[in-house]
């Protein structure tokens, strides 16, 4: 999805949501979440060529494929957590949004733990231990 399409959909949805919010706030929230979902799907579909290029670069570097897997899973967690947090903020629940962001950060840390272990073993190997 092009940047112009993203901007057009976002601005149109924002205008419609602000007009709806006056009379039917629940519909405004549904519209904002629906527009956000459509935009996220379009953006992720547009990201697939870049993801393929990253995968090719990692494959040609000789690194293990699990690094690419961790990278893409982390990106997915970040995207989903940010989308959910933004939806919570749109609904006026900033405390819930903060908790969703914290959960996303913790999920990325837990996903990255094997990398920390490998970095530690490489560092210890370099130190001769």
Backbone as a printed PyTorch tensor [residue, N CA C, xyz], in Angstrom:
tensor([[[  0.8550,  -1.1600,   0.0000],
         [  0.0000,   0.0000,   0.0000],
         [  0.9070,   1.2310,   0.0000]],

        [[  0.6070,   2.1650,  -0.8640],
         [  1.4380,   3.3600,  -0.9750],
         [  1.1880,   4.3050,   0.1970]],

        [[  2.1370,   5.1910,   0.3980],
         [  2.0100,   6.1670,   1.4790],
         [  0.7940,   7.0610,   1.2740]],

        [[  0.5360,   7.4230,   0.0350],
         [ -0.6300,   8.2700,  -0.2600],
         [ -1.9300,   7.5620,   0.1200]],

        [[ -2.0100,   6.2570,  -0.1590],
         [ -3.2120,   5.5020,   0.2030],
         [ -3.3620,   5.4220,   1.7180]],

        [[ -2.2610,   5.1890,   2.4190],
         [ -2.3010,   5.1280,   3.8870],
         [ -2.7860,   6.4610,   4.4480]],

        [[ -2.2170,   7.5470,   3.9580],
         [ -2.6090,   8.8770,   4.4380],
         [ -4.0740,   9.1440,   4.1200]],

        [[ -4.5100,   8.8150,   2.9090],
         [ -5.8990,   9.0450,   2.5230],
         [ -6.8900,   8.2860,   3.3920]],

        [[ -6.6080,   7.0070,   3.6080],
         [ -7.4960,   6.1900,   4.4430],
         [ -7.4870,   6.7010,   5.8800]],

        [[ -6.3050,   7.0150,   6.4020],
         [ -6.2100,   7.4670,   7.7900],
         [ -6.9330,   8.7960,   8.0030]],

        [[ -6.7280,   9.7430,   7.1110],
         [ -7.3760,  11.0570,   7.2750],
         [ -8.8850,  10.9280,   7.1130]],

        [[ -9.3260,  10.1520,   6.1250],
         [-10.7650,   9.9510,   5.9310],
         [-11.3900,   9.2860,   7.1510]],

        [[-10.7510,   8.2520,   7.6690],
         [-11.2810,   7.5660,   8.8500],
         [-11.2750,   8.4860,  10.0620]],

        [[-10.2470,   9.3150,  10.2010],
         [-10.1840,  10.2360,  11.3370],
         [-11.3080,  11.2660,  11.2650]],

        [[-11.5670,  11.7780,  10.0820],
         [-12.6600,  12.7540,   9.9270],
         [-13.9980,  12.1050,  10.2220]],

        [[-14.2280,  10.9230,   9.6570],
         [-15.4890,  10.2230,   9.9180],
         [-15.6410,   9.8690,  11.3910]],

        [[-14.5670,   9.4130,  12.0120],
         [-14.6340,   9.0490,  13.4290],
         [-14.9110,  10.2680,  14.2900]],

        [[-14.3010,  11.3990,  13.9650],
         [-14.5600,  12.5940,  14.7750],
         [-15.9970,  13.0800,  14.6000]],

        [[-16.5610,  12.9150,  13.4060],
         [-17.9700,  13.2920,  13.2080],
         [-18.8920,  12.3140,  13.9340]],

        [[-18.5650,  11.0260,  13.8960],
         [-19.3900,  10.0280,  14.5770],
         [-19.2880,  10.1230,  16.0920]],

        [[-18.1230,  10.5190,  16.5850],
         [-17.8740,  10.5400,  18.0220],
         [-18.8860,  11.4230,  18.7600]],

        [[-19.3600,  12.4350,  18.0940],
         [-20.3080,  13.3540,  18.7140],
         [-21.6310,  12.6600,  19.0600]],

        [[-22.1030,  11.7990,  18.1660],
         [-23.4270,  11.2050,  18.3400],
         [-23.3840,   9.7230,  18.7280]],

        [[-22.4050,   9.0140,  18.2110],
         [-22.2800,   7.5730,  18.4700],
         [-20.8110,   7.2290,  18.7260]],

        [[-20.3260,   7.4650,  19.9400],
         [-18.9050,   7.2180,  20.2110],
         [-18.4930,   5.7580,  20.0220]],

        [[-19.4190,   4.8220,  20.2360],
         [-19.0670,   3.4140,  20.0700],
         [-18.8040,   3.0750,  18.6030]],

        [[-19.5470,   3.6940,  17.6930],
         [-19.3080,   3.4710,  16.2690],
         [-18.0040,   4.1150,  15.8250]],

        [[-17.6720,   5.2380,  16.4280],
         [-16.4170,   5.9170,  16.0900],
         [-15.2280,   5.0330,  16.4500]],

        [[-15.3080,   4.3720,  17.5920],
         [-14.2190,   3.4930,  18.0050],
         [-14.1200,   2.2880,  17.0720]],

        [[-15.2560,   1.7210,  16.6890],
         [-15.2610,   0.5780,  15.7710],
         [-14.6740,   0.9940,  14.4190]],

        [[-15.0380,   2.1810,  13.9550],
         [-14.5030,   2.6800,  12.6890],
         [-12.9860,   2.8620,  12.7720]],

        [[-12.5160,   3.4170,  13.8730],
         [-11.0750,   3.6300,  14.0300],
         [-10.3210,   2.3040,  14.0700]],

        [[-10.8550,   1.3260,  14.7710],
         [-10.1920,   0.0190,  14.8370],
         [-10.2380,  -0.6740,  13.4780]],

        [[-11.3560,  -0.5790,  12.7770],
         [-11.4550,  -1.1930,  11.4450],
         [-10.4800,  -0.5380,  10.4690]],

        [[-10.4330,   0.7810,  10.4810],
         [ -9.5040,   1.4860,   9.5870],
         [ -8.0620,   1.1420,   9.9460]],

        [[ -7.7690,   1.0690,  11.2400],
         [ -6.4260,   0.6900,  11.6670],
         [ -6.0580,  -0.7120,  11.2270]],

        [[ -7.0130,  -1.6270,  11.2880],
         [ -6.7590,  -3.0050,  10.8510],
         [ -6.4910,  -3.0610,   9.3500]],

        [[ -7.2830,  -2.3430,   8.5910],
         [ -7.0820,  -2.3080,   7.1360],
         [ -5.7150,  -1.7230,   6.8040]],

        [[ -5.3680,  -0.6380,   7.4810],
         [ -4.0640,  -0.0210,   7.2390],
         [ -2.9220,  -0.9560,   7.6340]],

        [[ -3.0740,  -1.6400,   8.7450],
         [ -2.0040,  -2.5310,   9.1950],
         [ -1.8070,  -3.6880,   8.2220]],

        [[ -2.8910,  -4.2490,   7.7310],
         [ -2.7860,  -5.3370,   6.7550],
         [ -2.1120,  -4.8310,   5.4810]],

        [[ -2.5200,  -3.6640,   5.0160],
         [ -1.9120,  -3.0960,   3.8130],
         [ -0.4360,  -2.8030,   3.9910]],

        [[ -0.0830,  -2.2790,   5.1470],
         [  1.3210,  -1.9670,   5.4200],
         [  2.1430,  -3.2510,   5.5100]],

        [[  1.6130,  -4.2640,   6.1900],
         [  2.3400,  -5.5280,   6.3080],
         [  2.4980,  -6.2210,   4.9550]],

        [[  1.4910,  -6.1140,   4.0960],
         [  1.6230,  -6.6850,   2.7530],
         [  2.6950,  -5.9470,   1.9580]],

        [[  2.7930,  -4.6430,   2.1670],
         [  3.8330,  -3.8660,   1.5080],
         [  5.2170,  -4.1410,   2.0680]],

        [[  5.2740,  -4.6680,   3.2840],
         [  6.5470,  -4.9690,   3.9360],
         [  7.1430,  -6.2850,   3.4520]],

        [[  6.3660,  -7.1260,   2.8280],
         [  6.8520,  -8.4560,   2.4460],
         [  8.0640,  -8.4230,   1.5140]],

        [[  8.1750,  -7.5120,   0.5310],
         [  9.4220,  -7.4810,  -0.2540],
         [ 10.6470,  -7.1330,   0.6000]],

        [[ 10.4770,  -6.2310,   1.5390],
         [ 11.5940,  -5.8750,   2.4180],
         [ 11.9580,  -7.0650,   3.3090]],

        [[ 10.9690,  -7.7760,   3.7840],
         [ 11.2310,  -8.9520,   4.6180],
         [ 11.9830, -10.0070,   3.8200]],

        [[ 11.6170, -10.1860,   2.5730],
         [ 12.3100, -11.1540,   1.7270],
         [ 13.7530, -10.7240,   1.4910]],

        [[ 13.9790,  -9.4390,   1.2950],
         [ 15.3380,  -8.9300,   1.1100],
         [ 16.1750,  -9.1440,   2.3730]],

        [[ 15.5890,  -8.8990,   3.5400],
         [ 16.2970,  -9.1370,   4.8070],
         [ 16.6320, -10.6140,   4.9490]],

        [[ 15.6900, -11.4640,   4.5860],
         [ 15.9250, -12.9110,   4.6720],
         [ 17.0600, -13.3260,   3.7400]],

        [[ 17.0960, -12.7840,   2.5290],
         [ 18.1760, -13.1000,   1.5920],
         [ 19.5250, -12.6250,   2.1220]],

        [[ 19.5550, -11.4340,   2.6970],
         [ 20.8040, -10.9190,   3.2650],
         [ 21.3010, -11.7950,   4.4120]],

        [[ 20.3840, -12.2080,   5.2780],
         [ 20.7780, -13.0680,   6.3930],
         [ 21.2300, -14.4420,   5.9080]],

        [[ 20.5580, -14.9590,   4.8790],
         [ 20.9640, -16.2600,   4.3320],
         [ 22.3500, -16.1850,   3.6940]],

        [[ 22.6230, -15.0950,   2.9770],
         [ 23.9220, -14.9640,   2.3160],
         [ 25.0510, -14.6720,   3.2980]],

        [[ 24.7020, -14.1900,   4.4880],
         [ 25.7390, -13.8870,   5.4790],
         [ 26.2650, -15.1490,   6.1580]],

        [[ 25.5540, -16.2350,   6.0260],
         [ 25.9900, -17.4800,   6.6460],
         [ 25.5220, -17.6260,   8.0820]],

        [[ 24.7310, -16.6880,   8.5630],
         [ 24.2090, -16.7870,   9.9280],
         [ 23.0880, -17.8120,   9.9800]],

        [[ 22.8600, -18.3180,  11.1560],
         [ 21.8080, -19.3000,  11.3710],
         [ 20.4420, -18.6750,  11.0850]],

        [[ 19.5280, -19.4650,  10.5360],
         [ 18.1970, -18.9810,  10.1970],
         [ 17.3580, -18.5960,  11.3970]],

        [[ 17.7490, -19.0550,  12.5810],
         [ 16.9500, -18.7180,  13.7580],
         [ 17.0470, -17.2360,  14.0920]],

        [[ 18.1360, -16.5710,  13.6310],
         [ 18.2470, -15.1290,  13.8730],
         [ 17.1810, -14.3660,  13.0940]],

        [[ 16.9560, -14.7710,  11.8590],
         [ 15.9120, -14.1380,  11.0490],
         [ 14.5350, -14.4170,  11.6530]],

        [[ 14.3640, -15.6280,  12.1340],
         [ 13.0860, -15.9790,  12.7510],
         [ 12.8200, -15.1190,  13.9830]],

        [[ 13.8270, -14.9370,  14.8140],
         [ 13.6780, -14.1000,  16.0040],
         [ 13.4110, -12.6550,  15.6140]],

        [[ 14.1020, -12.1680,  14.5770],
         [ 13.9020, -10.8050,  14.1090],
         [ 12.4710, -10.5860,  13.6470]],

        [[ 11.9610, -11.4790,  12.8080],
         [ 10.6090, -11.3080,  12.2770],
         [  9.5360, -11.5090,  13.3500]],

        [[  9.7510, -12.4440,  14.2580],
         [  8.7970, -12.6070,  15.3560],
         [  8.7780, -11.3610,  16.2360]],

        [[  9.9470, -10.7930,  16.4930],
         [ 10.0200,  -9.5700,  17.3040],
         [  9.3030,  -8.4200,  16.6170]],

        [[  9.5060,  -8.2890,  15.3100],
         [  8.8030,  -7.2460,  14.5700],
         [  7.2900,  -7.4410,  14.6480]],

        [[  6.8390,  -8.6720,  14.5040],
         [  5.4090,  -8.9550,  14.6010],
         [  4.8490,  -8.6210,  15.9710]],

        [[  5.5850,  -8.9680,  17.0120],
         [  5.1510,  -8.6450,  18.3680],
         [  5.0570,  -7.1360,  18.5400]],

        [[  6.0530,  -6.4140,  18.0450],
         [  6.0440,  -4.9500,  18.1650],
         [  4.8540,  -4.3420,  17.4420]],

        [[  4.5980,  -4.8020,  16.2110],
         [  3.4700,  -4.2720,  15.4500],
         [  2.1430,  -4.5350,  16.1480]],

        [[  1.9490,  -5.7680,  16.5920],
         [  0.6840,  -6.1210,  17.2310],
         [  0.4840,  -5.3990,  18.5630]],

        [[  1.5460,  -5.3130,  19.3480],
         [  1.4360,  -4.6270,  20.6350],
         [  1.1420,  -3.1430,  20.4420]],

        [[  1.8000,  -2.5180,  19.4640],
         [  1.5470,  -1.0990,  19.2060],
         [  0.1240,  -0.8790,  18.7200]],

        [[ -0.3620,  -1.7610,  17.8400],
         [ -1.7290,  -1.6370,  17.3340],
         [ -2.7380,  -1.7810,  18.4690]],

        [[ -2.5370,  -2.7680,  19.3270],
         [ -3.4550,  -2.9770,  20.4480],
         [ -3.3940,  -1.8050,  21.4320]],

        [[ -2.1990,  -1.2910,  21.6900],
         [ -2.0580,  -0.1540,  22.6030],
         [ -2.7360,   1.0810,  22.0330]],

        [[ -2.5800,   1.3050,  20.7400],
         [ -3.2390,   2.4580,  20.1170],
         [ -4.7560,   2.3280,  20.1730]],

        [[ -5.2580,   1.1070,  19.9800],
         [ -6.7050,   0.8850,  20.0720],
         [ -7.1920,   1.1590,  21.4890]],

        [[ -6.4120,   0.7640,  22.4900],
         [ -6.7830,   1.0370,  23.8830],
         [ -6.7820,   2.5380,  24.1520]],

        [[ -5.7820,   3.2390,  23.6290],
         [ -5.7380,   4.6930,  23.8160],
         [ -6.9140,   5.3730,  23.1440]],

        [[ -7.2940,   4.8890,  21.9430],
         [ -8.4550,   5.4520,  21.2490],
         [ -9.7270,   5.2590,  22.0600]],

        [[ -9.7770,   4.1690,  22.8140],
         [-10.9460,   3.9060,  23.6490],
         [-10.8680,   4.6360,  24.9800]],

        [[ -9.7980,   5.4120,  25.1940],
         [ -9.6560,   6.1760,  26.4250],
         [ -9.0490,   5.3890,  27.5740]],

        [[ -8.4380,   4.2670,  27.2840],
         [ -7.8590,   3.4050,  28.3150],
         [ -6.3390,   3.4380,  28.2300]],

        [[ -5.7480,   4.5280,  28.6670],
         [ -4.2980,   4.6640,  28.5490],
         [ -3.5530,   3.7130,  29.4900]],

        [[ -4.1290,   3.3890,  30.6270],
         [ -3.4790,   2.4360,  31.5360],
         [ -3.3890,   1.0520,  30.8960]],

        [[ -4.4550,   0.6330,  30.2250],
         [ -4.4130,  -0.6540,  29.5210],
         [ -3.3980,  -0.6100,  28.3810]],

        [[ -3.3260,   0.5180,  27.6960],
         [ -2.3710,   0.6630,  26.6040],
         [ -0.9410,   0.5010,  27.1140]],

        [[ -0.6540,   1.0780,  28.2610],
         [  0.6820,   0.9470,  28.8420],
         [  0.9980,  -0.5030,  29.1940]],

        [[  0.0020,  -1.2260,  29.6900],
         [  0.2230,  -2.6280,  30.0410],
         [  0.4440,  -3.4860,  28.7970]],

        [[ -0.2730,  -3.1720,  27.7230],
         [ -0.0750,  -3.9090,  26.4730],
         [  1.3300,  -3.6630,  25.9440]],

        [[  1.7870,  -2.4170,  26.0020],
         [  3.1510,  -2.1140,  25.5590],
         [  4.1800,  -2.8370,  26.4130]],

        [[  3.9550,  -2.8830,  27.7270],
         [  4.8670,  -3.5940,  28.6160],
         [  4.8890,  -5.0860,  28.2880]],

        [[  3.7230,  -5.6530,  28.0380],
         [  3.6480,  -7.0760,  27.6850],
         [  4.3900,  -7.3410,  26.3750]],

        [[  4.2640,  -6.4420,  25.4060],
         [  4.9930,  -6.5970,  24.1480],
         [  6.4940,  -6.5490,  24.3550]],

        [[  6.9500,  -5.6280,  25.1940],
         [  8.3870,  -5.5280,  25.4740],
         [  8.8930,  -6.7870,  26.1630]],

        [[  8.1170,  -7.2920,  27.1050],
         [  8.5270,  -8.5130,  27.8050],
         [  8.5440,  -9.7070,  26.8460]],

        [[  7.5960,  -9.7640,  25.9290],
         [  7.5720, -10.8680,  24.9650],
         [  8.8090, -10.8340,  24.0720]],

        [[  9.2370,  -9.6240,  23.6770],
         [ 10.4420,  -9.5090,  22.8540],
         [ 11.6750,  -9.9390,  23.6500]],

        [[ 11.7420,  -9.5510,  24.9240],
         [ 12.8800,  -9.9560,  25.7580],
         [ 12.9050, -11.4730,  25.9130]],

        [[ 11.7630, -12.0770,  26.1860],
         [ 11.7070, -13.5340,  26.3320],
         [ 12.0810, -14.2450,  25.0370]],

        [[ 11.6590, -13.6810,  23.9160],
         [ 11.9930, -14.2610,  22.6250],
         [ 13.4930, -14.1610,  22.3410]],

        [[ 14.1250, -13.1200,  22.8750],
         [ 15.5440, -12.8660,  22.6120],
         [ 16.4840, -13.5740,  23.5770]],

        [[ 15.9750, -14.2210,  24.6030],
         [ 16.8370, -14.8650,  25.5920],
         [ 17.8570, -15.8370,  24.9910]],

        [[ 17.4890, -16.6480,  23.9990],
         [ 18.5190, -17.5200,  23.4080],
         [ 19.6830, -16.7320,  22.7930]],

        [[ 19.3940, -15.5720,  22.2410],
         [ 20.4690, -14.7490,  21.6870],
         [ 21.3970, -14.2440,  22.7780]],

        [[ 20.8340, -13.8460,  23.9140],
         [ 21.6630, -13.4000,  25.0290],
         [ 22.5850, -14.5220,  25.4970]],

        [[ 22.0670, -15.7470,  25.5240],
         [ 22.8920, -16.8860,  25.9100],
         [ 24.0390, -17.1100,  24.9390]],

        [[ 23.7620, -16.9780,  23.6480],
         [ 24.8190, -17.1680,  22.6560],
         [ 25.8550, -16.0490,  22.7220]],

        [[ 25.4110, -14.8290,  22.9350],
         [ 26.3450, -13.7020,  23.0650],
         [ 27.2460, -13.9160,  24.2780]],

        [[ 26.6650, -14.3970,  25.3700],
         [ 27.4600, -14.6750,  26.5590],
         [ 28.4860, -15.7570,  26.3070]],

        [[ 28.0970, -16.8200,  25.6220],
         [ 29.0610, -17.9000,  25.3510],
         [ 30.1640, -17.4300,  24.4060]],

        [[ 29.8520, -16.5870,  23.4270],
         [ 30.8880, -16.0420,  22.5500],
         [ 31.8350, -15.1510,  23.3190]],

        [[ 31.2810, -14.3160,  24.2090],
         [ 32.1350, -13.4290,  25.0240],
         [ 33.0430, -14.2360,  25.9410]],

        [[ 32.5060, -15.2690,  26.5510],
         [ 33.3200, -16.1160,  27.4140],
         [ 34.3930, -16.8440,  26.6130]],

        [[ 34.0560, -17.2570,  25.3840],
         [ 35.0390, -17.8970,  24.5220],
         [ 36.1770, -16.9590,  24.1520]],

        [[ 35.8310, -15.6900,  23.9090],
         [ 36.8570, -14.7020,  23.5760],
         [ 37.7530, -14.4130,  24.7790]],

        [[ 37.1760, -14.5090,  25.9740],
         [ 37.9640, -14.2810,  27.1970],
         [ 38.7830, -15.5110,  27.5860]],

        [[ 38.5440, -16.6320,  26.9240],
         [ 39.3000, -17.8470,  27.1990],
         [ 38.7720, -18.6420,  28.3550]],

        [[ 37.4960, -18.5190,  28.6480],
         [ 36.9020, -19.2630,  29.7750],
         [ 36.0840, -20.4030,  29.2830]]])
